[in-house]
XYZ file of C-alpha atoms in Angstrom:
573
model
C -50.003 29.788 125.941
C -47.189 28.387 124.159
C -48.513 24.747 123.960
C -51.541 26.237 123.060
C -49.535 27.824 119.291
C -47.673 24.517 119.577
C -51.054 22.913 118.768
C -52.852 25.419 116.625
C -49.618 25.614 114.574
C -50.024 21.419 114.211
C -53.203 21.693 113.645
C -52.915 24.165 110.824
C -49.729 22.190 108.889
C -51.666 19.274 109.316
C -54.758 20.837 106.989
C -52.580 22.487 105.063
C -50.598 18.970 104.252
C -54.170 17.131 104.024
C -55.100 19.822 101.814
C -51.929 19.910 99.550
C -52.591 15.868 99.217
C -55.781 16.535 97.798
C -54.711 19.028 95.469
C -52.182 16.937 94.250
C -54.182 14.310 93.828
C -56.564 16.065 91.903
C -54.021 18.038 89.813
C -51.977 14.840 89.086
C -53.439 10.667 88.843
C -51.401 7.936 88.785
C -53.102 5.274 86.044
C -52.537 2.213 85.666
C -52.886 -0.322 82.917
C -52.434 -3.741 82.663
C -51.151 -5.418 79.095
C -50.930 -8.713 77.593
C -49.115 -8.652 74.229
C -49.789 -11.655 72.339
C -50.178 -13.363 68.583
C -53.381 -13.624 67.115
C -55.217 -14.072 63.978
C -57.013 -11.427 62.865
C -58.705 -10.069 59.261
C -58.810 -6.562 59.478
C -59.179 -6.221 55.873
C -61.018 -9.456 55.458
C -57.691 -11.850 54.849
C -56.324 -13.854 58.052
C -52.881 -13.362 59.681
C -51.027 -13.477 62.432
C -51.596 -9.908 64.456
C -49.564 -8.642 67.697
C -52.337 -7.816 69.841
C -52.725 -5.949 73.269
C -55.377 -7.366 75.753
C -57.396 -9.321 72.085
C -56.950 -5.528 70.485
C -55.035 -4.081 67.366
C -54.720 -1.257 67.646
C -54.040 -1.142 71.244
C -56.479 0.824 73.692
C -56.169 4.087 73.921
C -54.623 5.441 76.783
C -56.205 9.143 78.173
C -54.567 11.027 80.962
C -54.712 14.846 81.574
C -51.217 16.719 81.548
C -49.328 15.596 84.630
C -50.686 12.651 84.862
C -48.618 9.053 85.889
C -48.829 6.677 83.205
C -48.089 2.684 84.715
C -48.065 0.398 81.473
C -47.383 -2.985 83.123
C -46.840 -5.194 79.884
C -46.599 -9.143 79.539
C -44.321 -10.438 76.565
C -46.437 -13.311 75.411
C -45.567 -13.373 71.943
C -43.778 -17.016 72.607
C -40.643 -16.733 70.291
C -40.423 -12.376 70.245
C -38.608 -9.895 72.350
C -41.250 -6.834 72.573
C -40.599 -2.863 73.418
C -42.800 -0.167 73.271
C -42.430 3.179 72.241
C -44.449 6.049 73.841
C -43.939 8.442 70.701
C -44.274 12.064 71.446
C -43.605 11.741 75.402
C -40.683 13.050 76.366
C -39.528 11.111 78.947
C -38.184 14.093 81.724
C -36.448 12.307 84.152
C -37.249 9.406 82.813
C -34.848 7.865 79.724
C -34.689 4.667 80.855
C -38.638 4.131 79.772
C -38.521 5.416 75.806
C -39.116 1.769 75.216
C -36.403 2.313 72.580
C -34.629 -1.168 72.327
C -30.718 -1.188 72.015
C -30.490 2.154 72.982
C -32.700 2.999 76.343
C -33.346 -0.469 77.227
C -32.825 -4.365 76.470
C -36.126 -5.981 74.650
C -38.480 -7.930 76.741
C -38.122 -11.479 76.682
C -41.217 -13.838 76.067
C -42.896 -14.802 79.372
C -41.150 -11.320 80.985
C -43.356 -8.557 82.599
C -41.736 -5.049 82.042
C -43.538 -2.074 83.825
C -43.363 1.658 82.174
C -43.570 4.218 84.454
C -43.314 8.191 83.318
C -45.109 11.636 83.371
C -47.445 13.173 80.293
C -46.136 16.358 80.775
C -47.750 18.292 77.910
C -51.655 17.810 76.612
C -51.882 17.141 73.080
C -52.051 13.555 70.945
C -49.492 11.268 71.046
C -48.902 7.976 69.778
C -47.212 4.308 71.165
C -45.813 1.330 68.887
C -43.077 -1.607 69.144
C -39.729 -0.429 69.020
C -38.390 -3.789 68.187
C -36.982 -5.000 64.576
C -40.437 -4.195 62.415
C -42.678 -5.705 64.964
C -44.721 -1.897 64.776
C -46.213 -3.643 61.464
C -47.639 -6.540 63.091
C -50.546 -4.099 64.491
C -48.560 -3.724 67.955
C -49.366 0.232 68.404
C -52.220 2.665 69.709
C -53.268 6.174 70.656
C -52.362 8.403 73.640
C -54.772 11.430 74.048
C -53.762 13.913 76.928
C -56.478 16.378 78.306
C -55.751 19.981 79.469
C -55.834 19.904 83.310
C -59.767 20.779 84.795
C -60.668 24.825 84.202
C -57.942 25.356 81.772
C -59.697 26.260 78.147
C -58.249 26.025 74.510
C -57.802 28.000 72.282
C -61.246 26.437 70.052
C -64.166 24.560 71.326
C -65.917 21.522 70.418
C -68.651 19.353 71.106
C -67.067 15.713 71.023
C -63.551 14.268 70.797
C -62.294 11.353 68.704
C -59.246 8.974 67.211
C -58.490 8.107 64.119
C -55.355 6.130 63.613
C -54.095 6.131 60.041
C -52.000 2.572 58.975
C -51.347 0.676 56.346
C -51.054 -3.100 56.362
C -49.245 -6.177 54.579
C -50.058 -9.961 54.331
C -46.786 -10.905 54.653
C -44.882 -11.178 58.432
C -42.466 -8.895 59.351
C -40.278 -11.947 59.483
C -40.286 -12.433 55.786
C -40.149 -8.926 54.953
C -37.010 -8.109 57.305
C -35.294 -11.376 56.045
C -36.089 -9.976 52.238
C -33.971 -6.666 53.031
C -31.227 -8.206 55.098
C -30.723 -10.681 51.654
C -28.672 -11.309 48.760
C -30.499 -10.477 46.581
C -32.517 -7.435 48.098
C -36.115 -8.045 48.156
C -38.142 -4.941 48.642
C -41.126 -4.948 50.293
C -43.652 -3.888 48.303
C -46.372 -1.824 48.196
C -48.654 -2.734 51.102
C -52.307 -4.814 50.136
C -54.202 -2.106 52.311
C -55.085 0.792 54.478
C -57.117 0.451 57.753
C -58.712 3.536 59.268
C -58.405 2.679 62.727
C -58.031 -0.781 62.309
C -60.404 -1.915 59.594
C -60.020 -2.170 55.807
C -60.941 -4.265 52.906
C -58.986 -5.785 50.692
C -60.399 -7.798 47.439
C -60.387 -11.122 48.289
C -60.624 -12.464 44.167
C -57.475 -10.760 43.890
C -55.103 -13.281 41.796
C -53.322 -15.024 43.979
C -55.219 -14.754 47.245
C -55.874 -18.161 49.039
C -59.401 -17.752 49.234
C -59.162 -19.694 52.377
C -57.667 -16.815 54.639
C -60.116 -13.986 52.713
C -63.778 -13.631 54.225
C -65.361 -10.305 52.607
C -68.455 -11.234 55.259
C -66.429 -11.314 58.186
C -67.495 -8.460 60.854
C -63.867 -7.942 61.708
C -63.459 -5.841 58.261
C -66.532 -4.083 58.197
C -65.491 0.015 57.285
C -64.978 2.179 60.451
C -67.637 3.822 61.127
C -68.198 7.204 63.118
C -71.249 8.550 64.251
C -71.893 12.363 64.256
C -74.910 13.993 65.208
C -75.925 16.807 62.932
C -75.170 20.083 64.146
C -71.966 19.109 66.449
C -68.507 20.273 65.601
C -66.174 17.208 66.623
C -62.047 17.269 67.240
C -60.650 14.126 65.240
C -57.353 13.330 66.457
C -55.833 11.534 63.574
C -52.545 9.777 63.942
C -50.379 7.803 61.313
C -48.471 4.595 61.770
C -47.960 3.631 58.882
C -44.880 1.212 57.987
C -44.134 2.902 54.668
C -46.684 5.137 53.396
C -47.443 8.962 53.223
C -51.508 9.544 53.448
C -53.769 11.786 52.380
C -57.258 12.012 54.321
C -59.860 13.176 53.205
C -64.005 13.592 54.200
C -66.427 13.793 51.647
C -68.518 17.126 51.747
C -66.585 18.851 55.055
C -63.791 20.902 55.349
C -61.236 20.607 58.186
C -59.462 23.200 60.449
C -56.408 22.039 61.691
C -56.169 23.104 65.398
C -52.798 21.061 66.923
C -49.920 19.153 65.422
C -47.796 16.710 68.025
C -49.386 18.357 71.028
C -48.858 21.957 70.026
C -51.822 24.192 68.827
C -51.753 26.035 65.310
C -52.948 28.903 63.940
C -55.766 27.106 62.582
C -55.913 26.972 58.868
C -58.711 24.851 56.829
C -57.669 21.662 54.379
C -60.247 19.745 52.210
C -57.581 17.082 52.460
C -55.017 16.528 55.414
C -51.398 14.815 54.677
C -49.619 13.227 57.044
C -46.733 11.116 57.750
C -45.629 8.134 59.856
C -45.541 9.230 63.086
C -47.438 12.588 62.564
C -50.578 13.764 64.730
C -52.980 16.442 63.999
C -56.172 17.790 65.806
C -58.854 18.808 63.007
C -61.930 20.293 63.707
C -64.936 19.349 61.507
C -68.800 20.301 61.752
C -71.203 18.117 61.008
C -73.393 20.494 58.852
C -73.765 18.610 55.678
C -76.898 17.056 54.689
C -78.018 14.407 57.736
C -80.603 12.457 55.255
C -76.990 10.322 54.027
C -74.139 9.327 55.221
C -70.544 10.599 53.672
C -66.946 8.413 52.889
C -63.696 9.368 55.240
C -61.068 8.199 52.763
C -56.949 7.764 52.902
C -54.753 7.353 49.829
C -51.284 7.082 49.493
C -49.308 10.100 48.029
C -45.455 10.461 47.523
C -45.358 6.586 46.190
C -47.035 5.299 42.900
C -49.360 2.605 44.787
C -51.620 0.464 43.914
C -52.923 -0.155 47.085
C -56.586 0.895 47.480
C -57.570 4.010 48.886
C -58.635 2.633 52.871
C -62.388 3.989 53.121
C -64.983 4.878 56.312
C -68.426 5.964 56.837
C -69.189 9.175 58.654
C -72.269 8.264 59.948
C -75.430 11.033 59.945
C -77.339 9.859 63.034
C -79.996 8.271 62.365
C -78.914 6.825 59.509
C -78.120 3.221 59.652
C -74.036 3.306 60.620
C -73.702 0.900 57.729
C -75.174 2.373 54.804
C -72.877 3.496 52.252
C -72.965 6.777 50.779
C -74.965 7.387 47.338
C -71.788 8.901 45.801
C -68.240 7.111 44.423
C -65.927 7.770 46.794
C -62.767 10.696 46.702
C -60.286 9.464 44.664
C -57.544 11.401 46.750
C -54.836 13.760 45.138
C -52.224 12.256 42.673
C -49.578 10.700 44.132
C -46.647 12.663 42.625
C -48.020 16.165 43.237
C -45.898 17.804 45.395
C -46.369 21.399 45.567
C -49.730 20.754 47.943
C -47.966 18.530 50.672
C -44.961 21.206 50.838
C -47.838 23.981 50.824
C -48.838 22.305 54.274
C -46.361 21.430 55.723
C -44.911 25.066 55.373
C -48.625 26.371 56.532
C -48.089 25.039 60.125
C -47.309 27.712 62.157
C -47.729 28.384 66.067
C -50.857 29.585 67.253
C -50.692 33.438 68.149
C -51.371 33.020 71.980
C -49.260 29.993 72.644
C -46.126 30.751 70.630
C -42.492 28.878 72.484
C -39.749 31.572 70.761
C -36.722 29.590 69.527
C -33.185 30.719 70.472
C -31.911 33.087 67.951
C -28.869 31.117 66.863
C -27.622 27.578 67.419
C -24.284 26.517 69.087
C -23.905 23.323 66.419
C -25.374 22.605 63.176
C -25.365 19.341 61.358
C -26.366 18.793 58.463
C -27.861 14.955 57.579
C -27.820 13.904 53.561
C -30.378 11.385 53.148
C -29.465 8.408 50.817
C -29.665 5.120 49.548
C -26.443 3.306 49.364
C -25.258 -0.537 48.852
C -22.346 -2.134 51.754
C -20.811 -5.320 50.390
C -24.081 -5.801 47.934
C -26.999 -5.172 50.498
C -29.003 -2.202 50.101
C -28.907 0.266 52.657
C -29.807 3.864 53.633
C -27.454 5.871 54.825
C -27.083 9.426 56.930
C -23.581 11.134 55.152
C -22.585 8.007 53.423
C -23.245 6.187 57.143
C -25.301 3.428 58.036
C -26.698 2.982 60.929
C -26.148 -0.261 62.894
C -27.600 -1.353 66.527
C -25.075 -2.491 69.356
C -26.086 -5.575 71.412
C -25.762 -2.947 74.756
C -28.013 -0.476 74.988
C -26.517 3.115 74.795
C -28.022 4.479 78.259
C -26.563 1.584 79.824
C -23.122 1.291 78.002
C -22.571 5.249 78.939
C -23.869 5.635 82.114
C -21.924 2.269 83.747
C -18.941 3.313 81.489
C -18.779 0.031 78.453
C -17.605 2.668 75.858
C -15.792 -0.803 74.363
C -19.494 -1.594 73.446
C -19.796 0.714 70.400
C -17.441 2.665 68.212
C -16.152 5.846 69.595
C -15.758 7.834 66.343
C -18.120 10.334 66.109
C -20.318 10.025 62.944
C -20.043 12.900 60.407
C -21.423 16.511 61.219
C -21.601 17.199 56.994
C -21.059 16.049 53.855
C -19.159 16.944 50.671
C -22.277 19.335 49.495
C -20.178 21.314 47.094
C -19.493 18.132 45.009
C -22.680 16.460 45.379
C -25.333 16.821 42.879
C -28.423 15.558 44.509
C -30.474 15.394 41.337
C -28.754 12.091 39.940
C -27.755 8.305 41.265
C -23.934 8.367 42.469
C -21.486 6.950 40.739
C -20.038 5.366 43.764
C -22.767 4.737 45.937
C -20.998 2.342 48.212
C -21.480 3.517 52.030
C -19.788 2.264 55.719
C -21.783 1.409 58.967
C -21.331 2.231 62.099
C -22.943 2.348 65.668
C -21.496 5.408 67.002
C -23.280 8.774 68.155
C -23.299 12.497 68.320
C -22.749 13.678 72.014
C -24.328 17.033 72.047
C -23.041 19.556 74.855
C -25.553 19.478 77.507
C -28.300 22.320 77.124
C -26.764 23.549 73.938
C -28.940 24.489 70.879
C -28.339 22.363 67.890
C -29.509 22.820 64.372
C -30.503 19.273 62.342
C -30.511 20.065 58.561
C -31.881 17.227 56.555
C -31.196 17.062 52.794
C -32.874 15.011 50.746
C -31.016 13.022 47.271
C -32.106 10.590 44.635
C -32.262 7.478 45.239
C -30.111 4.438 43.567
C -32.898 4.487 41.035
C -33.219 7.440 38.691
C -35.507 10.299 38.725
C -36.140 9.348 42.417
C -36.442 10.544 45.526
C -38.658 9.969 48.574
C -40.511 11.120 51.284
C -39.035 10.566 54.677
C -40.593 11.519 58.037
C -38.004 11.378 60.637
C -39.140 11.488 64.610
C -37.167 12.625 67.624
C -37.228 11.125 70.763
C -36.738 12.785 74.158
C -37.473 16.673 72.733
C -39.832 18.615 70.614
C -37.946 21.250 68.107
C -38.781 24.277 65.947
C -39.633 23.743 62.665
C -37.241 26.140 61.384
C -37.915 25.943 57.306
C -37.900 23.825 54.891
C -36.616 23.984 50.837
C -36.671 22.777 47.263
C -32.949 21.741 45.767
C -30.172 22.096 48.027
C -29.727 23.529 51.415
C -27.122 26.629 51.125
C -25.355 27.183 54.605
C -24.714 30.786 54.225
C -28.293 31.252 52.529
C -30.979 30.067 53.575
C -30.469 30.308 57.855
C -31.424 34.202 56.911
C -35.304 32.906 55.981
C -35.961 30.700 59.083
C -38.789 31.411 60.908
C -37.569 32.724 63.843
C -41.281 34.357 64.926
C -44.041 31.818 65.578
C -42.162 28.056 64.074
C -44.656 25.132 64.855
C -42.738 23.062 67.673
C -43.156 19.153 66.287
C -41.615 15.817 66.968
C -42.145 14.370 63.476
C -41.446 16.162 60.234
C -41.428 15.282 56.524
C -38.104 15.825 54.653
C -40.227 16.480 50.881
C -38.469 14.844 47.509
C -35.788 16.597 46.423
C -35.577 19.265 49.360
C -34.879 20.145 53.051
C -35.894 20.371 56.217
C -34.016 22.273 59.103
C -34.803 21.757 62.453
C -33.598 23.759 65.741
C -33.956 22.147 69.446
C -32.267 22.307 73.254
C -30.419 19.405 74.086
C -31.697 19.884 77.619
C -33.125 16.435 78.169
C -30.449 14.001 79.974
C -30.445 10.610 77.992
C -29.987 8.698 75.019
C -32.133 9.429 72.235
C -32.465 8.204 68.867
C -33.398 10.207 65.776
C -34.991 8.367 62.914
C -36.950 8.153 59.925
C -40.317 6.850 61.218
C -40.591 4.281 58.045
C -40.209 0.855 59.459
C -37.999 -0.209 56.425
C -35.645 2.554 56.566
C -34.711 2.471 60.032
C -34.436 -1.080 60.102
C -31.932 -0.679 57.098
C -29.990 1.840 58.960
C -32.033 5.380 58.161
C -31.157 6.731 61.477
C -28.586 8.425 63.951
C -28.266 8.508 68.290
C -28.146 11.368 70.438
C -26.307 11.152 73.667
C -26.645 14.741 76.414
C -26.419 14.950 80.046
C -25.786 11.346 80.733
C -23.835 12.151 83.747
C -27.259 13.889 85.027
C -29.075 10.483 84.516
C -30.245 8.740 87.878
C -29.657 5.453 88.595
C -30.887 3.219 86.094
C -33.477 0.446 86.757
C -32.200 -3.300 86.749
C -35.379 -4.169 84.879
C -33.568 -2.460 81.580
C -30.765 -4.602 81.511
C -29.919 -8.532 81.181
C -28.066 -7.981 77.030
C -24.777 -7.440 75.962
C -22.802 -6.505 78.478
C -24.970 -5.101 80.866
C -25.874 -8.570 81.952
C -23.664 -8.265 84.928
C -25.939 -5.763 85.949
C -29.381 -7.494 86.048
C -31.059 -8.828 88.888
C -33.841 -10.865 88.300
């Protein structure tokens, strides 16, 4: 009798186990993909250049996974005479620092001829972005979509017929060799307006431009034909446009349809409609569109740059009636886009965003730290930087998760950087009359599971009468967007009118000319993690600060990250 349980008992944990296999398996997929990063020359607006590349692609495939899903990104360096790292932007790495591709601070780069395998959990649904985390190499076309599905049975909160990408970018003729060197220089050399924008990789640029070797322009060549998306009439469709650019705000616009925003950076919104979506590097949005225009034509998807006086040409795409040819243009001119220096509509957004009413994430009440981040451009012994409170930001040779968790504090300066600046003195309106900054590589260590507040403020620039747009990203969290304001932020003020009910949860936010953004989230994620703003020019000219919390909850860290600095001792080949 009792062998006879002893069995039945076996036999039952053995279903149950098979069974819980094959729910997990279902419920969660380990998949795999297989990279080779490489130069090549490409025209994606018609002139020639060198292009990173992933498996003969810019941009990059896109990787889709539904929530709790493995990602395995095994990626060769060919790039001959680069180190490489890739950023998964918008995943938060739980349990996993070490893989933020973030180089200098979660991991050394990737030497040419290495293979470096990423390994970590998409833990939320939403869209979500990758790109090279290495010196401006994001520029060079290295970057791509990630689009994560709600697990099977679970339904959102809007419906849909079909589900694209758009990636937003902007592109330049020059290298990213030349344009680094040109803001590391005596004297500074800016880089410009870029010569064009691609809608998911394609653009046109005017090849009898002055100047333009007509030897590297083709206007003929197939690899710069417009993007071109086909919609069947009738259909509603969920775009999931992302922006990379390297500099530039966007507006996007498509002729004749309206747009319901449904999700920003994997969270949904209260949907609102836009005739013309802004976004900013590093920004994602779900819009919602209906193809109920009339199907005998076909209609222009256009981006233009706002926030910068440009002359680059608005990027344009067909949205193609089936079955119209997917080539033929439209019969009308195409949007010209708002006017660059108009404000009031991008702040009008951006303050528009707001959870949606059955998936609201309440923020803590009140926050345990607050700093407050001044945003400026400042010169150190002649070179043009940015600075955060008259700091600017410069990258050790040992990364940061490496240099805290084996204990090389020696590696980087131990001052902490400044929580504030002298805001009852400084008139953000006008150029400083000193505007001579330091730089340093130390970081904030925030008290594990704490809630901090990030204020960012917004000056002029060393020029007069200016001030920018800056979209600054956080890696390793999502926060609560807690307000943002014109002038300057007033500490005793202005906390009373955050939104404290239904705040959008983002990882990428604008910081508008002139005004503020403030910013609330849990440092509950053991790691390093930088904070930055997402233009390629700024961080790389010191735009940008380091977040250190929990590292004594950190596991052991993966050989395969070190091999620099002094964490060389460490690597095994």
């Amino acid at each position: 009798m009792v062998e006879h349980f002893h069995q039945g008992y076996l036999v039952n944990f053995l279903v149950l186990g098979l069974l819980f296999l094959t729910a997990v398996s279902v419920e969660a997929r380990v998949r795999h993909h297989k990279w080779e990063v490489k130069y090549e020359y490409k025209s994606p607006d018609c002139f020639k250049k060198l292009s990173i590349s992933i498996n003969g692609k810019t941009p990059g495939p896109t990787i889709v996974a539904q929530q709790g899903d493995t990602i395995v990104v095994e990626v060769k360096n060919s790039l001959l005479t680069e180190n490489l790292a890739i950023h998964w932007h918008g995943i938060r790495q739980i349990g996993t620092p070490w893989a933020d591709g973030t180089e200098g601070i979660t991991q050394c780069p990737v030497v040419p001829g290495d293979t470096f395998v990423y390994k970590f959990v998409v833990d939320r649904p939403g869209t979500y972005l990758y790109h090279a985390h290495y010196g401006m190499q994001r520029q060079a076309g290295l970057q791509g979509m990630i689009k994560v599905l709600v697990p099977d049975g679970v339904v959102e909160p809007f419906s849909y017929d079909y589900d694209r990408n758009i990636l937003l970018t902007d592109w330049y003729h020059k290298s990213t060799y030349e344009q680094a060197t040109g803001l590391a220089s005596l004297p500074f050399v800016w880089v410009d307006e870029p010569q064009s924008l691609l809608i998911h990789g394609r653009g046109r640029f005017n090849c009898s431009t002055p100047g333009t070797d007509v030897a590297l322009c083709n206007a003929t060549n197939p690899q710069c034909s417009p993007y071109s998306m086909i919609v069947i009439p009738g259909k509603t469709y969920r775009l999931r446009i992302g922006s990379l650019t390297a500099l530039s705000a966007l507006s996007f616009k498509i002729e004749g349809h309206n747009m319901t925003v449904v999700e920003a950076d994997g969270y949904y919104v209260e949907p609102f409609v836009v005739q013309k979506l802004f976004l900013y590097s590093g920004e994602t949005y779900s819009v919602l569109i209906k193809a109920d225009q009339d199907p005998s034509r076909n209609y222009w998807a256009s981006t233009k740059v706002v926030s910068r006086s440009s002359a680059t040409p608005n990027g344009l795409g067909i949205i193609n009636y089936y079955p119209n040819h997917p080539r033929r243009a439209p019969p009308t001119i195409p949007p010209a886009g708002p006017h660059w220096n108009d404000v009031a509509p991008r702040v009008a957004q951006s303050v528009a965003i707001k959870s949606h009413k059955d998936f609201i994430h309440t923020p803590p009440k009140t926050s345990d730290r607050v700093i407050i981040m001044l945003n400026t451009q400042n010169r150190i012994n002649g070179f043009v930087r940015w600075s955060v409170n008259n700091v600017s930001f410069n990258m050790p040779h040992t990364p940061y998760l490496i240099a805290l968790k084996h204990n090389l504090l020696h590696t980087f300066e131990q001052t902490p950087p400044p929580e504030n600046y002298n805001h009852e003195n400084y008139d953000i309106f006008s150029v400083q009359k000193n505007v001579n900054a330091t730089t340093s590589n130390s970081i904030y260590r925030l008290k594990f599971n704490t809630t901090v507040d990030i204020i960012l403020q917004n000056a002029n620039t060393m020029n007069p009468k200016n001030s920018e747009t800056h979209p600054w990203h956080l890696h390793g969290h999502d926060f609560w967007v807690m307000g943002y304001g014109n002038g300057k932020f007033n500490q005793s003020i202005d906390p009373k009118n955050y939104n404290l009910v239904n705040p959008i949860m983002k990882n990428t936010i604008p910081v508008h000319p002139y005004g503020w953004t403030a910013l609330r989230f849990r440092a509950d994620n053991p790691g390093v993690w930088a904070f930055h703003c997402h233009i390629e020019s700024h961080f790389f000219m010191g735009m940008g600060v380091v977040f250190e919390e929990g590292i004594d909850k950190v596991g052991k860290l993966p050989t395969s990250i070190m091999g620099c600095g002094d964490s060389k001792r460490f690597h095994s080949p």
